mmCIF file of C-alpha atoms in Angstrom:
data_model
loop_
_atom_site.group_PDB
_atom_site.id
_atom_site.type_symbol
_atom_site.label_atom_id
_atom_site.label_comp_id
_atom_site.label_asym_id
_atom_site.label_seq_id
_atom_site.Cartn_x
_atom_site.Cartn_y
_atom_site.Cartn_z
ATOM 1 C CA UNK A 1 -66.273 -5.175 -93.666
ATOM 2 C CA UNK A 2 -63.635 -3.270 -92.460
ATOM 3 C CA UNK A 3 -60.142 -5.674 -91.920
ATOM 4 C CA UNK A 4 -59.287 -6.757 -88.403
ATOM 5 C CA UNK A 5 -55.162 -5.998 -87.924
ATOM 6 C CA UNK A 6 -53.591 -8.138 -84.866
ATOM 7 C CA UNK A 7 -52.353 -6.548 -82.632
ATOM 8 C CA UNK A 8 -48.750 -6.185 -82.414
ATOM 9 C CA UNK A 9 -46.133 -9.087 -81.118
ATOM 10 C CA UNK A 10 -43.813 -7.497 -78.821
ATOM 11 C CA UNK A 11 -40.350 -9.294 -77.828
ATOM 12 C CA UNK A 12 -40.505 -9.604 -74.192
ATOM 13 C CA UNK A 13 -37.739 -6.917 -72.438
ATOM 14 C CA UNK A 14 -34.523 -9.007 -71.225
ATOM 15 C CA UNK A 15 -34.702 -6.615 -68.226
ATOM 16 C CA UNK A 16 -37.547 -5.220 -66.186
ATOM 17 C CA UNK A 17 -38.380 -1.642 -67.386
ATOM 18 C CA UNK A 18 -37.614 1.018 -65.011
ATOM 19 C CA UNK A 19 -40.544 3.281 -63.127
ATOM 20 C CA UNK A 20 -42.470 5.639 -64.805
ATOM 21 C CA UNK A 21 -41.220 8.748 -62.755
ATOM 22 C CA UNK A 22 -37.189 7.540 -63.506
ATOM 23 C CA UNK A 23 -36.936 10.502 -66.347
ATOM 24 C CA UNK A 24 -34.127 8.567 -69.873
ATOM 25 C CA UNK A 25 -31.206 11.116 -69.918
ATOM 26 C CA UNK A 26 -31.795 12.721 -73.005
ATOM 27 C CA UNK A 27 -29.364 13.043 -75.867
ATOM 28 C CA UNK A 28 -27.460 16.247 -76.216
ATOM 29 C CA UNK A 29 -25.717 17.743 -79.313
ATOM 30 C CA UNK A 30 -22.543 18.671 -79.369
ATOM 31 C CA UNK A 31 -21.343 22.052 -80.169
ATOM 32 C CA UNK A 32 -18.028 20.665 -80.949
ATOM 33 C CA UNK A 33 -15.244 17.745 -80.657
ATOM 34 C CA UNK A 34 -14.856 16.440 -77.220
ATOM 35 C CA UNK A 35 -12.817 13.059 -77.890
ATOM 36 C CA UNK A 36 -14.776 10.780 -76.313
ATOM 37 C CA UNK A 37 -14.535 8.393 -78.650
ATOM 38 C CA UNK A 38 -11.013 7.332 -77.870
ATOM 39 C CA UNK A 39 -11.313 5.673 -75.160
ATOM 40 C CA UNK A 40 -11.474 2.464 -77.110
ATOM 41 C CA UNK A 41 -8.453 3.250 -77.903
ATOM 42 C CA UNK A 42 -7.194 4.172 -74.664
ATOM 43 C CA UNK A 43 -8.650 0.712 -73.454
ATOM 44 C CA UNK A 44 -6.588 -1.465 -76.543
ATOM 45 C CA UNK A 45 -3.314 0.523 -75.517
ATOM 46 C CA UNK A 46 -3.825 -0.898 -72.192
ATOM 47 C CA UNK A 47 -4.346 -4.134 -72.771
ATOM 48 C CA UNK A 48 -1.582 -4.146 -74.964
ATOM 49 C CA UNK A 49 0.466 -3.533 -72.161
ATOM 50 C CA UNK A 50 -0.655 -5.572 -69.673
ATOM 51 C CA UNK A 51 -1.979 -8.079 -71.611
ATOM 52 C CA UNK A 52 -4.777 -10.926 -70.429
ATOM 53 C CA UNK A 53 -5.171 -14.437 -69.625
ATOM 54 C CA UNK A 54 -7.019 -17.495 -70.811
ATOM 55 C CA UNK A 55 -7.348 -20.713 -69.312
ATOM 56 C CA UNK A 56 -8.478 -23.424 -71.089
ATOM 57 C CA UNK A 57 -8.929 -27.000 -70.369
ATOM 58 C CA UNK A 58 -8.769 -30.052 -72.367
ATOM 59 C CA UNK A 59 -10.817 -33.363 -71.752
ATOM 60 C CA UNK A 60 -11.328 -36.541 -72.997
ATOM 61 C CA UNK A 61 -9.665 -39.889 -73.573
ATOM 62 C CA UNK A 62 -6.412 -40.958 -74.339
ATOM 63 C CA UNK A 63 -5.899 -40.725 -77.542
ATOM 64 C CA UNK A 64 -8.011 -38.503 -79.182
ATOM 65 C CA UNK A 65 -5.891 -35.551 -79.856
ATOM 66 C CA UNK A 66 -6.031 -33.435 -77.316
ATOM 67 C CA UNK A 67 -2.808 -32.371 -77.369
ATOM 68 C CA UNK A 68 -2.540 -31.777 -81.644
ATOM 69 C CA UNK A 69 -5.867 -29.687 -81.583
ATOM 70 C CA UNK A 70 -4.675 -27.292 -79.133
ATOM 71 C CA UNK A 71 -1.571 -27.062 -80.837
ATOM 72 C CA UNK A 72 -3.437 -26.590 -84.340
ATOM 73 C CA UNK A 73 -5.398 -24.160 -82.346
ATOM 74 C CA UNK A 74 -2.885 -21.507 -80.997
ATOM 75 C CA UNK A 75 -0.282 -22.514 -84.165
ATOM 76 C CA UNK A 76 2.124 -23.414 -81.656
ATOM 77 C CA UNK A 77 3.466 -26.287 -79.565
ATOM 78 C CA UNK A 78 1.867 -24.792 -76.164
ATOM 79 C CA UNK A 79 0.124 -28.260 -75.087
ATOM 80 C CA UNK A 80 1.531 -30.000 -72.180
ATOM 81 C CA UNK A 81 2.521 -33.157 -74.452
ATOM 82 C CA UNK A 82 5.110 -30.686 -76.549
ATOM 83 C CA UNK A 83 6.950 -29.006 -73.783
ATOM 84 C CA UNK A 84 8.257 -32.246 -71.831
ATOM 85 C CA UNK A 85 6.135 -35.402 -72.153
ATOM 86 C CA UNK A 86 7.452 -38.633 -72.731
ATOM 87 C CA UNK A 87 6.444 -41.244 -74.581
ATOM 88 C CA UNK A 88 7.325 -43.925 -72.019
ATOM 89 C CA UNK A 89 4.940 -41.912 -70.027
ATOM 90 C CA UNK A 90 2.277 -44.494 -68.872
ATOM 91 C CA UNK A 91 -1.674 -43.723 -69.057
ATOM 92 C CA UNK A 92 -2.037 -42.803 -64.851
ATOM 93 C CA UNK A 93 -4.243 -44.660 -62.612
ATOM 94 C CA UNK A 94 -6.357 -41.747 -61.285
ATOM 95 C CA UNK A 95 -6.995 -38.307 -62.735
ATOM 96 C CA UNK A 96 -4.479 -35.782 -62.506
ATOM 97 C CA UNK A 97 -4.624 -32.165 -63.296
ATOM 98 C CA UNK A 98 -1.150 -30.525 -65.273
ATOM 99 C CA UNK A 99 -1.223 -27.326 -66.831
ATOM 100 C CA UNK A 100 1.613 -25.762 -68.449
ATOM 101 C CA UNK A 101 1.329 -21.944 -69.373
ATOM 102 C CA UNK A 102 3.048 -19.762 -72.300
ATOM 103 C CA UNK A 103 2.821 -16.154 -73.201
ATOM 104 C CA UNK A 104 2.053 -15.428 -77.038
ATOM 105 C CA UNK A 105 1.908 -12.426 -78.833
ATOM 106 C CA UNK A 106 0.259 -11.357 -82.065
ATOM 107 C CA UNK A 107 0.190 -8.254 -83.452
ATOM 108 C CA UNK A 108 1.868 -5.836 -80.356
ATOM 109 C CA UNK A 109 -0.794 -7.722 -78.077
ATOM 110 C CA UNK A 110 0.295 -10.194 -75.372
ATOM 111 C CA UNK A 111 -1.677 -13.470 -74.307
ATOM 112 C CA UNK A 112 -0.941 -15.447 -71.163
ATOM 113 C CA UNK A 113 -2.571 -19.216 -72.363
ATOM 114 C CA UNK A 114 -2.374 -21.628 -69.807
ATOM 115 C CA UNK A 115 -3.518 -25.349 -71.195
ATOM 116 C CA UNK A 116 -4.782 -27.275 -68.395
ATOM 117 C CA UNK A 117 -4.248 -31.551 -69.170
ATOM 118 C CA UNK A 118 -6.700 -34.021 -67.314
ATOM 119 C CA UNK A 119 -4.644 -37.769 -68.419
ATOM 120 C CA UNK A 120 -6.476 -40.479 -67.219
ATOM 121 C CA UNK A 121 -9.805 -39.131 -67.019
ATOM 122 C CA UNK A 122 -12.175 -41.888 -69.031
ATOM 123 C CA UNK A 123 -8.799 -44.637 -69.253
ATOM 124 C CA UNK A 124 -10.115 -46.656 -65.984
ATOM 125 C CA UNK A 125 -12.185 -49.636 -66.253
ATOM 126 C CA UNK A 126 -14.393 -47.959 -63.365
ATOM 127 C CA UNK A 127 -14.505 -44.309 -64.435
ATOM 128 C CA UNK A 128 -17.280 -43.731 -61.704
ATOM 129 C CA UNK A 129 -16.839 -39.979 -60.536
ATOM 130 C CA UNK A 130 -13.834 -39.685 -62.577
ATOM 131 C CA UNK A 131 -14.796 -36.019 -63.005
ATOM 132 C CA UNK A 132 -14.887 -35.522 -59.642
ATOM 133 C CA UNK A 133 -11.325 -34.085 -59.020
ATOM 134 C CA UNK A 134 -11.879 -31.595 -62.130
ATOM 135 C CA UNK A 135 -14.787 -30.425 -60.513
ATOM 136 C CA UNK A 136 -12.544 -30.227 -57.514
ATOM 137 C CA UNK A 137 -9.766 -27.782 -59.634
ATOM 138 C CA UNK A 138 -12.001 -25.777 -61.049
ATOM 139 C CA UNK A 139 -14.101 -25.037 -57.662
ATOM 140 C CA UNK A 140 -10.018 -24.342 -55.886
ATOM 141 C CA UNK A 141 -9.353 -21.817 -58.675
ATOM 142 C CA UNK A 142 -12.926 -19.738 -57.933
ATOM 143 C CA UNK A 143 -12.168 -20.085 -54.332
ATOM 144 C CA UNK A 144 -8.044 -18.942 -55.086
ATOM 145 C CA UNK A 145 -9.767 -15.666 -56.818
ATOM 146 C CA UNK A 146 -11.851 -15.140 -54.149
ATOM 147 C CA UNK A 147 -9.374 -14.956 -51.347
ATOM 148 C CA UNK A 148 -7.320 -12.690 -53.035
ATOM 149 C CA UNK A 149 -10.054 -10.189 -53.710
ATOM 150 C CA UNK A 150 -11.072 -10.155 -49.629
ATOM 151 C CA UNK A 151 -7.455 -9.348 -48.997
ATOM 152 C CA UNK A 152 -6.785 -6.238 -47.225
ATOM 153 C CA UNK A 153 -3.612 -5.144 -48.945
ATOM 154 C CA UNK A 154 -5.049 -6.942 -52.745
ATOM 155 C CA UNK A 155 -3.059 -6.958 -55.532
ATOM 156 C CA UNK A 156 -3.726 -4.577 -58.442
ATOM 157 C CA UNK A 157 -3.967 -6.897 -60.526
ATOM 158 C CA UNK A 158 -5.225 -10.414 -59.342
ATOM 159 C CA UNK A 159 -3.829 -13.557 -61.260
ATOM 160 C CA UNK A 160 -6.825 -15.105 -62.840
ATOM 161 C CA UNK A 161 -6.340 -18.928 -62.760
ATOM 162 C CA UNK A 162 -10.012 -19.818 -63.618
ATOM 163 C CA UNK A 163 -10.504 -21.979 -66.069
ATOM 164 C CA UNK A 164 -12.534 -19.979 -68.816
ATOM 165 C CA UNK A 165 -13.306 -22.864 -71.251
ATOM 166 C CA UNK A 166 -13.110 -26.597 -71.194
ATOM 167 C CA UNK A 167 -12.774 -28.160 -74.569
ATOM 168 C CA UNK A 168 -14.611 -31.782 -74.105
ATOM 169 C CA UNK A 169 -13.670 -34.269 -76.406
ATOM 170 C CA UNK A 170 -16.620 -36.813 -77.867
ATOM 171 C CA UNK A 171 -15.350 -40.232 -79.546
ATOM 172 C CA UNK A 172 -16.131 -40.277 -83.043
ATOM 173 C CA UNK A 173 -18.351 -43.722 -82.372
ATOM 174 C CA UNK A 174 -20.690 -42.453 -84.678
ATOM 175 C CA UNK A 175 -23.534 -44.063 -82.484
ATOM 176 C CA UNK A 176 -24.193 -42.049 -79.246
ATOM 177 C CA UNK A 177 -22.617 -40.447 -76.147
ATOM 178 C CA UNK A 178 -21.477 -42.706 -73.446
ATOM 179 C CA UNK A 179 -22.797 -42.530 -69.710
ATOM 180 C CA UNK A 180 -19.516 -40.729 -69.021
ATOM 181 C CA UNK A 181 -19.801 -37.965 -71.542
ATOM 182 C CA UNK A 182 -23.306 -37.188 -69.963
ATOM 183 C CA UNK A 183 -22.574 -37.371 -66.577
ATOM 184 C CA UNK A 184 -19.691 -35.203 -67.010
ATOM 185 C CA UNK A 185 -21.501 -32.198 -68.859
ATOM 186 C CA UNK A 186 -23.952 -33.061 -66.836
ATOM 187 C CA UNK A 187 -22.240 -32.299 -63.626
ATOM 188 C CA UNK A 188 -19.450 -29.658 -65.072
ATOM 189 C CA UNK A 189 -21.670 -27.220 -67.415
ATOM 190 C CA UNK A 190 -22.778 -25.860 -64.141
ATOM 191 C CA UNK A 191 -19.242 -24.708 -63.242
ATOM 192 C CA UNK A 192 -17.421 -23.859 -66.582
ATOM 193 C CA UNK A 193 -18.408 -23.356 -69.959
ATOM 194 C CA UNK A 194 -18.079 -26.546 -71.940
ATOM 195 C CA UNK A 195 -17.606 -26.327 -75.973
ATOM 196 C CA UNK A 196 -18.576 -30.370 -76.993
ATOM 197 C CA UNK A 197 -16.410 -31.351 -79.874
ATOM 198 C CA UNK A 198 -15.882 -34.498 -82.054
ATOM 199 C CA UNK A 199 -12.567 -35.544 -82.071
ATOM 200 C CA UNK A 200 -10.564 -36.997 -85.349
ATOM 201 C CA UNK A 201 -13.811 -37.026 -87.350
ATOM 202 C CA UNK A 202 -12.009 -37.384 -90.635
ATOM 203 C CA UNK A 203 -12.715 -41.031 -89.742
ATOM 204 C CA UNK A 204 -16.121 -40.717 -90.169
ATOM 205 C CA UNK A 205 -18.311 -40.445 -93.161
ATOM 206 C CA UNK A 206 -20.196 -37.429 -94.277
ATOM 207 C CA UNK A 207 -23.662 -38.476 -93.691
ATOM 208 C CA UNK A 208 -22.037 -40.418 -90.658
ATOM 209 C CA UNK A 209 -20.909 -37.061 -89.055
ATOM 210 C CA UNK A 210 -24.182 -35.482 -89.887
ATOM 211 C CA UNK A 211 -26.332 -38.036 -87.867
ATOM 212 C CA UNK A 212 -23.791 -38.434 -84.922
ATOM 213 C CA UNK A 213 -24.022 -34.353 -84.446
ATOM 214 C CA UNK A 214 -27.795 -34.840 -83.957
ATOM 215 C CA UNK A 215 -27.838 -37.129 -82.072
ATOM 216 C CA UNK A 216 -25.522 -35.837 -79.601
ATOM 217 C CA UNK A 217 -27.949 -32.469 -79.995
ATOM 218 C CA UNK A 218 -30.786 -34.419 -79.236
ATOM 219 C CA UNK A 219 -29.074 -36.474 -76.063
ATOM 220 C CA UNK A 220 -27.736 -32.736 -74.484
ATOM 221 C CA UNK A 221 -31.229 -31.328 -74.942
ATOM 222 C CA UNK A 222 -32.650 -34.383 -73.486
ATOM 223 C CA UNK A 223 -30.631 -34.814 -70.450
ATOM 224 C CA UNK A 224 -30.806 -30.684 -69.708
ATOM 225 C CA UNK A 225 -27.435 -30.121 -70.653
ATOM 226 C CA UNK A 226 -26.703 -26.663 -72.039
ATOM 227 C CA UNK A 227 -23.137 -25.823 -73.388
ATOM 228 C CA UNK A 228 -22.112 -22.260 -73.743
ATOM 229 C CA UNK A 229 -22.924 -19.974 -75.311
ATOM 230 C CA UNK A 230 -25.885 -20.863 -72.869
ATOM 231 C CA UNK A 231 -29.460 -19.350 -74.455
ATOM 232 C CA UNK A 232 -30.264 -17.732 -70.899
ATOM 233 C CA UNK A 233 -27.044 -15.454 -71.651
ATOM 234 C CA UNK A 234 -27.528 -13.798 -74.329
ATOM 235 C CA UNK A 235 -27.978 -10.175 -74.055
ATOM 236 C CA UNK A 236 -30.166 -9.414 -77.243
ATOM 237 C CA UNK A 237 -31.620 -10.067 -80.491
ATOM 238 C CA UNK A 238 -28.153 -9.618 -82.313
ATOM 239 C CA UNK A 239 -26.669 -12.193 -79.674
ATOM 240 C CA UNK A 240 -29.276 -14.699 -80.099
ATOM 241 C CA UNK A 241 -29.005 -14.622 -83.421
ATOM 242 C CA UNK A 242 -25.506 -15.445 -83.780
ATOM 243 C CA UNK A 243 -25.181 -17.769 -81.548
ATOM 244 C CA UNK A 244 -28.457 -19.786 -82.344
ATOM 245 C CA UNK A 245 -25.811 -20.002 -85.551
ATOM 246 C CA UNK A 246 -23.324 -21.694 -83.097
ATOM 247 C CA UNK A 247 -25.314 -24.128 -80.829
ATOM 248 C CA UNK A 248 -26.708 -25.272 -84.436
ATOM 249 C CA UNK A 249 -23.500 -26.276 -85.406
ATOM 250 C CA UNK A 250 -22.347 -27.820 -82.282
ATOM 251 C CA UNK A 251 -21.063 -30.476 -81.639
ATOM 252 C CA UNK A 252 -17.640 -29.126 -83.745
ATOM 253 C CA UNK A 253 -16.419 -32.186 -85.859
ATOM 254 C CA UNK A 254 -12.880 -31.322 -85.906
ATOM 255 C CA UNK A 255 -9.532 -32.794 -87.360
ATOM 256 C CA UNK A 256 -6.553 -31.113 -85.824
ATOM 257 C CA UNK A 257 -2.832 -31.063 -87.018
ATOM 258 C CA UNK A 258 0.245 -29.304 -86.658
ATOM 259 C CA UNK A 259 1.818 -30.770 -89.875
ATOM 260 C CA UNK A 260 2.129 -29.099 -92.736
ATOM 261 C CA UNK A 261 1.506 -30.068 -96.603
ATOM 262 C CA UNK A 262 1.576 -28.922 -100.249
ATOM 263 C CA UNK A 263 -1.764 -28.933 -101.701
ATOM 264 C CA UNK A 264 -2.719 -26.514 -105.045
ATOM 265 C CA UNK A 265 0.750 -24.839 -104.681
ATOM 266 C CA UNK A 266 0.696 -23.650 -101.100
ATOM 267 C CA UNK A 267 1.652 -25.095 -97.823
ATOM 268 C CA UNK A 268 -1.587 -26.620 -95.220
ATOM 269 C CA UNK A 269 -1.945 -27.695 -91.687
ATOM 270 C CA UNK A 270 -3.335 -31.523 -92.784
ATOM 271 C CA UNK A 271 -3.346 -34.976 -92.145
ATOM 272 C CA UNK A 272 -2.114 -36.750 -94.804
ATOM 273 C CA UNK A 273 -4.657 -40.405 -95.806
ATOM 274 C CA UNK A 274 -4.582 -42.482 -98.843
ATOM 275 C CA UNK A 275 -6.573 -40.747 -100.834
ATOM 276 C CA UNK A 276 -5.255 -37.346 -100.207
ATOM 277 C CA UNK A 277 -4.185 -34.462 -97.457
ATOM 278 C CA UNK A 278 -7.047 -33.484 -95.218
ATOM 279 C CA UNK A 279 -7.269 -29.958 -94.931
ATOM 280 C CA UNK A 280 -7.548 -28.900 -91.492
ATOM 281 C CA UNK A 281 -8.610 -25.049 -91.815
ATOM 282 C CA UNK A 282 -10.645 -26.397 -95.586
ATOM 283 C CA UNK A 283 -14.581 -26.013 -94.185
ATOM 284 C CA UNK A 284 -15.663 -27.974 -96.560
ATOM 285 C CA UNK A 285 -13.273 -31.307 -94.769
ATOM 286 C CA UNK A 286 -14.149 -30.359 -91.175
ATOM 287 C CA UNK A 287 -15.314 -27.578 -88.421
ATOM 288 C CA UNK A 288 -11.969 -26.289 -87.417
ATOM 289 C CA UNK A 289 -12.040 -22.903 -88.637
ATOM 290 C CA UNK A 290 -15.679 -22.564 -87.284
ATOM 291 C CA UNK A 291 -14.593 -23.133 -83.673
ATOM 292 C CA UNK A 292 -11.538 -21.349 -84.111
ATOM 293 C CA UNK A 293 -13.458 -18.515 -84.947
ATOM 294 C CA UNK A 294 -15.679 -19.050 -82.359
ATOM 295 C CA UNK A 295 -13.486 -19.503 -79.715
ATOM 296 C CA UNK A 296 -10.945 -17.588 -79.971
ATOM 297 C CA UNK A 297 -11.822 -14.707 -82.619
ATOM 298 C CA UNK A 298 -15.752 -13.887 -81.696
ATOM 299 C CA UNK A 299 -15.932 -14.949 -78.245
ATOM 300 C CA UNK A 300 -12.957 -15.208 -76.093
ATOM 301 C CA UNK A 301 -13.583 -11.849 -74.393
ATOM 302 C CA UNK A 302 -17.228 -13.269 -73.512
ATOM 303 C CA UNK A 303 -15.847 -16.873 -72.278
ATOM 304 C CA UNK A 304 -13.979 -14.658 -69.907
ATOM 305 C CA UNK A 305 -17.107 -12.526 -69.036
ATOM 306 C CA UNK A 306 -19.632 -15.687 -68.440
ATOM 307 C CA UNK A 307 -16.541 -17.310 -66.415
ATOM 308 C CA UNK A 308 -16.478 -14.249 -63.813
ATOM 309 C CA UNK A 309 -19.670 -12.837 -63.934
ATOM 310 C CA UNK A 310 -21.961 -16.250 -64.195
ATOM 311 C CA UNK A 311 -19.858 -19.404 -62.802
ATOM 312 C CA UNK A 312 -17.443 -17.266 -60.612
ATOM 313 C CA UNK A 313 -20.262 -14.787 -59.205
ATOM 314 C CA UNK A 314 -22.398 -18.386 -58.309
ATOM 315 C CA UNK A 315 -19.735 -19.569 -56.382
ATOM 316 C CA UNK A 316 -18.812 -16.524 -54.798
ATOM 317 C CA UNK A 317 -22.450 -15.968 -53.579
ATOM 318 C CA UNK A 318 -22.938 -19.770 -52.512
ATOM 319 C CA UNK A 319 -19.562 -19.452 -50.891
ATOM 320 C CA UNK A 320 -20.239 -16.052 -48.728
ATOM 321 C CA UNK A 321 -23.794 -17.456 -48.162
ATOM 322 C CA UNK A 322 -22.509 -20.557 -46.226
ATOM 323 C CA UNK A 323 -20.109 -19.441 -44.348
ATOM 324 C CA UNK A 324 -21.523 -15.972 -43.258
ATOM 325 C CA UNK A 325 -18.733 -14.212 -45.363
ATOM 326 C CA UNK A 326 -15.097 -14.424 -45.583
ATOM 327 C CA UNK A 327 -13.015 -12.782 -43.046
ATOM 328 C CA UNK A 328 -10.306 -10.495 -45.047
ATOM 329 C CA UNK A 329 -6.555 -11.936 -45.341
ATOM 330 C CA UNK A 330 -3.708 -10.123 -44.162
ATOM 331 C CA UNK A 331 -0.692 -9.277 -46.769
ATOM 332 C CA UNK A 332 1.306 -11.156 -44.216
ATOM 333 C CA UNK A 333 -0.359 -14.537 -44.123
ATOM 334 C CA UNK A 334 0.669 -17.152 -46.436
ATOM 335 C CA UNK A 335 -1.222 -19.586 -48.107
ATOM 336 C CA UNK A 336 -0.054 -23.003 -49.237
ATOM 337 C CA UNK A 337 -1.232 -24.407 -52.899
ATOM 338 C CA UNK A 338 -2.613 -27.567 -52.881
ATOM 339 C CA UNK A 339 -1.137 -30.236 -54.798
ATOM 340 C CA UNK A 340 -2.887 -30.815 -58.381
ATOM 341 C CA UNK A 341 -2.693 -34.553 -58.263
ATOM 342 C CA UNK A 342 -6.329 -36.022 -56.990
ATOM 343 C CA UNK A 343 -7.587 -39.320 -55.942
ATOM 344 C CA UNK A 344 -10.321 -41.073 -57.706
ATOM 345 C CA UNK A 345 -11.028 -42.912 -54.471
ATOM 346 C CA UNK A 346 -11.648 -40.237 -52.070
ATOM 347 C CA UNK A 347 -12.772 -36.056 -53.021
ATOM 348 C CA UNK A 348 -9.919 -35.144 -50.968
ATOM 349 C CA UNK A 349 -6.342 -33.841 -51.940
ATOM 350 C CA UNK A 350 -3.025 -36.524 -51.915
ATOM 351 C CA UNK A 351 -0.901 -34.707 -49.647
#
């Protein structure tokens, strides 16, 4: 009896295939050097030059570190909290949006990072809505982009104040994920792309941290929340692959400091216990490293991607859609920023 072979599993095509009578360009030899090839390197001149932005916003609680991570982060005191804040300064009664912004450079190439604060979101003892007025920042800075692109005379170069990553702090309960924490990714992974971490988790166990990161898993799947890097995104099997990797490991347990230590003759970023220094970049004492990786060394280029061709594209669309499209802007006309303090009372703006 002759052996029956199945047939042969094919992964379904991320994009429809094109007609039959659409001839592939085919692939020619060359007879000799053209230099094609260098326009990577025309492109990394460039951006050396000019440079790029990121945006990123920070959310979560009073004190859960905020402030130190994104310091540990970027190795330098570019949070809000370091460049002015006060320690008389009292926990506000509705959410306000600060951002402060600070170019760095590493190696010849320029970075424009603008940390964007939410204090008070979470602090109330009513905290219904209280993401509300984010939502509200986020949507201004999509709608900011897109009135300077319809302007007649536009700038070469339009300043991109759209926030390209929000960094959403979880409370290391160990149990689960309050209402809020839900109802915010809930309502904001729509509009930004949210990276779930668990803040200060040196204080929890090993097996406690283990159980607490499924459980969040579990809750996310369960309520339909995706964070990025969102499965729906990902452009092929290389993609999928690493960041299958990622959404495994998520939520991040972190620890952040910008202290630094002596441990086995060389100086750390810790936090120093009892029983010994914490090693904040050590893999083996928490997830730092792996979202700093992530975030910044793997992926920022594609946070910046999803942000304007997924979330800013949505609007955009929804935007022209309603209104019938956007009349164009003269150079001339001015336009007047709106304040970046919000009531939690009302969606509108305090004037």
């Amino acid at each position: 009896m002759s052996e029956i072979v199945p047939p042969e599993v094919r992964p379904k095509p991320a994009v429809p295939a094109k007609p039959s009578h659409v001839a592939l360009p085919s692939r020619s030899a060359l007879l000799g050097y053209i230099g094609i090839d260098t326009i990577i390197e025309q492109m990394r001149k460039k951006t050396m030059k000019t440079g790029f932005d990121f945006n990123i916003m920070v959310v979560g609680q009073s004190g859960l570190g905020k402030s130190t991570l994104v310091n540990t982060l970027f190795k330098s005191q570019v949070s809000r909290r370091s460049t002015g804040w006060s320690r008389d300064e009292k926990i506000p009664k509705t959410v306000e949006i600060k951002s402060v912004s600070h170019v760095i450079e590493e190696g010849g190439v320029k970075m424009k990072l603008t940390v964007i604060d939410t204090p008070g979101f979470g602090d109330q003892i009513n905290n219904e809505n209280c993401w509300e007025p984010i939502s509200k920042y986020i949507n201004e800075q999509y709608e900011k982009f897109l009135k300077e692109e319809v302007n007649i005379a536009r700038k070469k170069r339009i300043p991109d104040t759209r926030v390209h990553c929000c960094l959403y702090f979880i409370s290391p309960t160990g149990h689960t994920l309050r209402q809020l924490d839900t109802e915010f990714m809930k309502h904001l992974s729509r509009v930004v792309n949210i990276i779930p971490i668990i803040a200060k988790s040196d204080t929890l166990t090993l097996d406690e941290k283990t159980e607490f990161k499924q459980r969040v898993r579990k809750e996310l799947e369960a309520c339909g929340i995706e964070c990025y890097p969102q499965k729906e995104f990902d452009e092929d099997m290389e993609d999928k692959s690493d960041n299958d990797k990622i959404r495994e490991a998520m939520p991040f347990a972190v620890v952040g400091s910008d202290k630094e230590y002596q441990a086995n003759g060389k100086r750390i970023l810790g936090r120093k216990t009892a029983w010994g220094v914490v090693e904040v970049e050590n893999p083996n004492h928490c997830e730092f490293s792996l979202l700093r990786d992530f975030m910044i060394r793997s992926h920022l280029q594609d946070l910046k991607e999803v942000t304007h061709n997924i979330h800013y594209e949505t609007y955009r669309a929804k935007r022209l859609n309603d209104n019938g499209g956007l009349h164009p802007i003269s150079s001339g006309q001015d336009t007047q920023e709106s304040n970046l303090t919000f009531c939690m009372d009302t969606p509108c703006l305090c004037e």
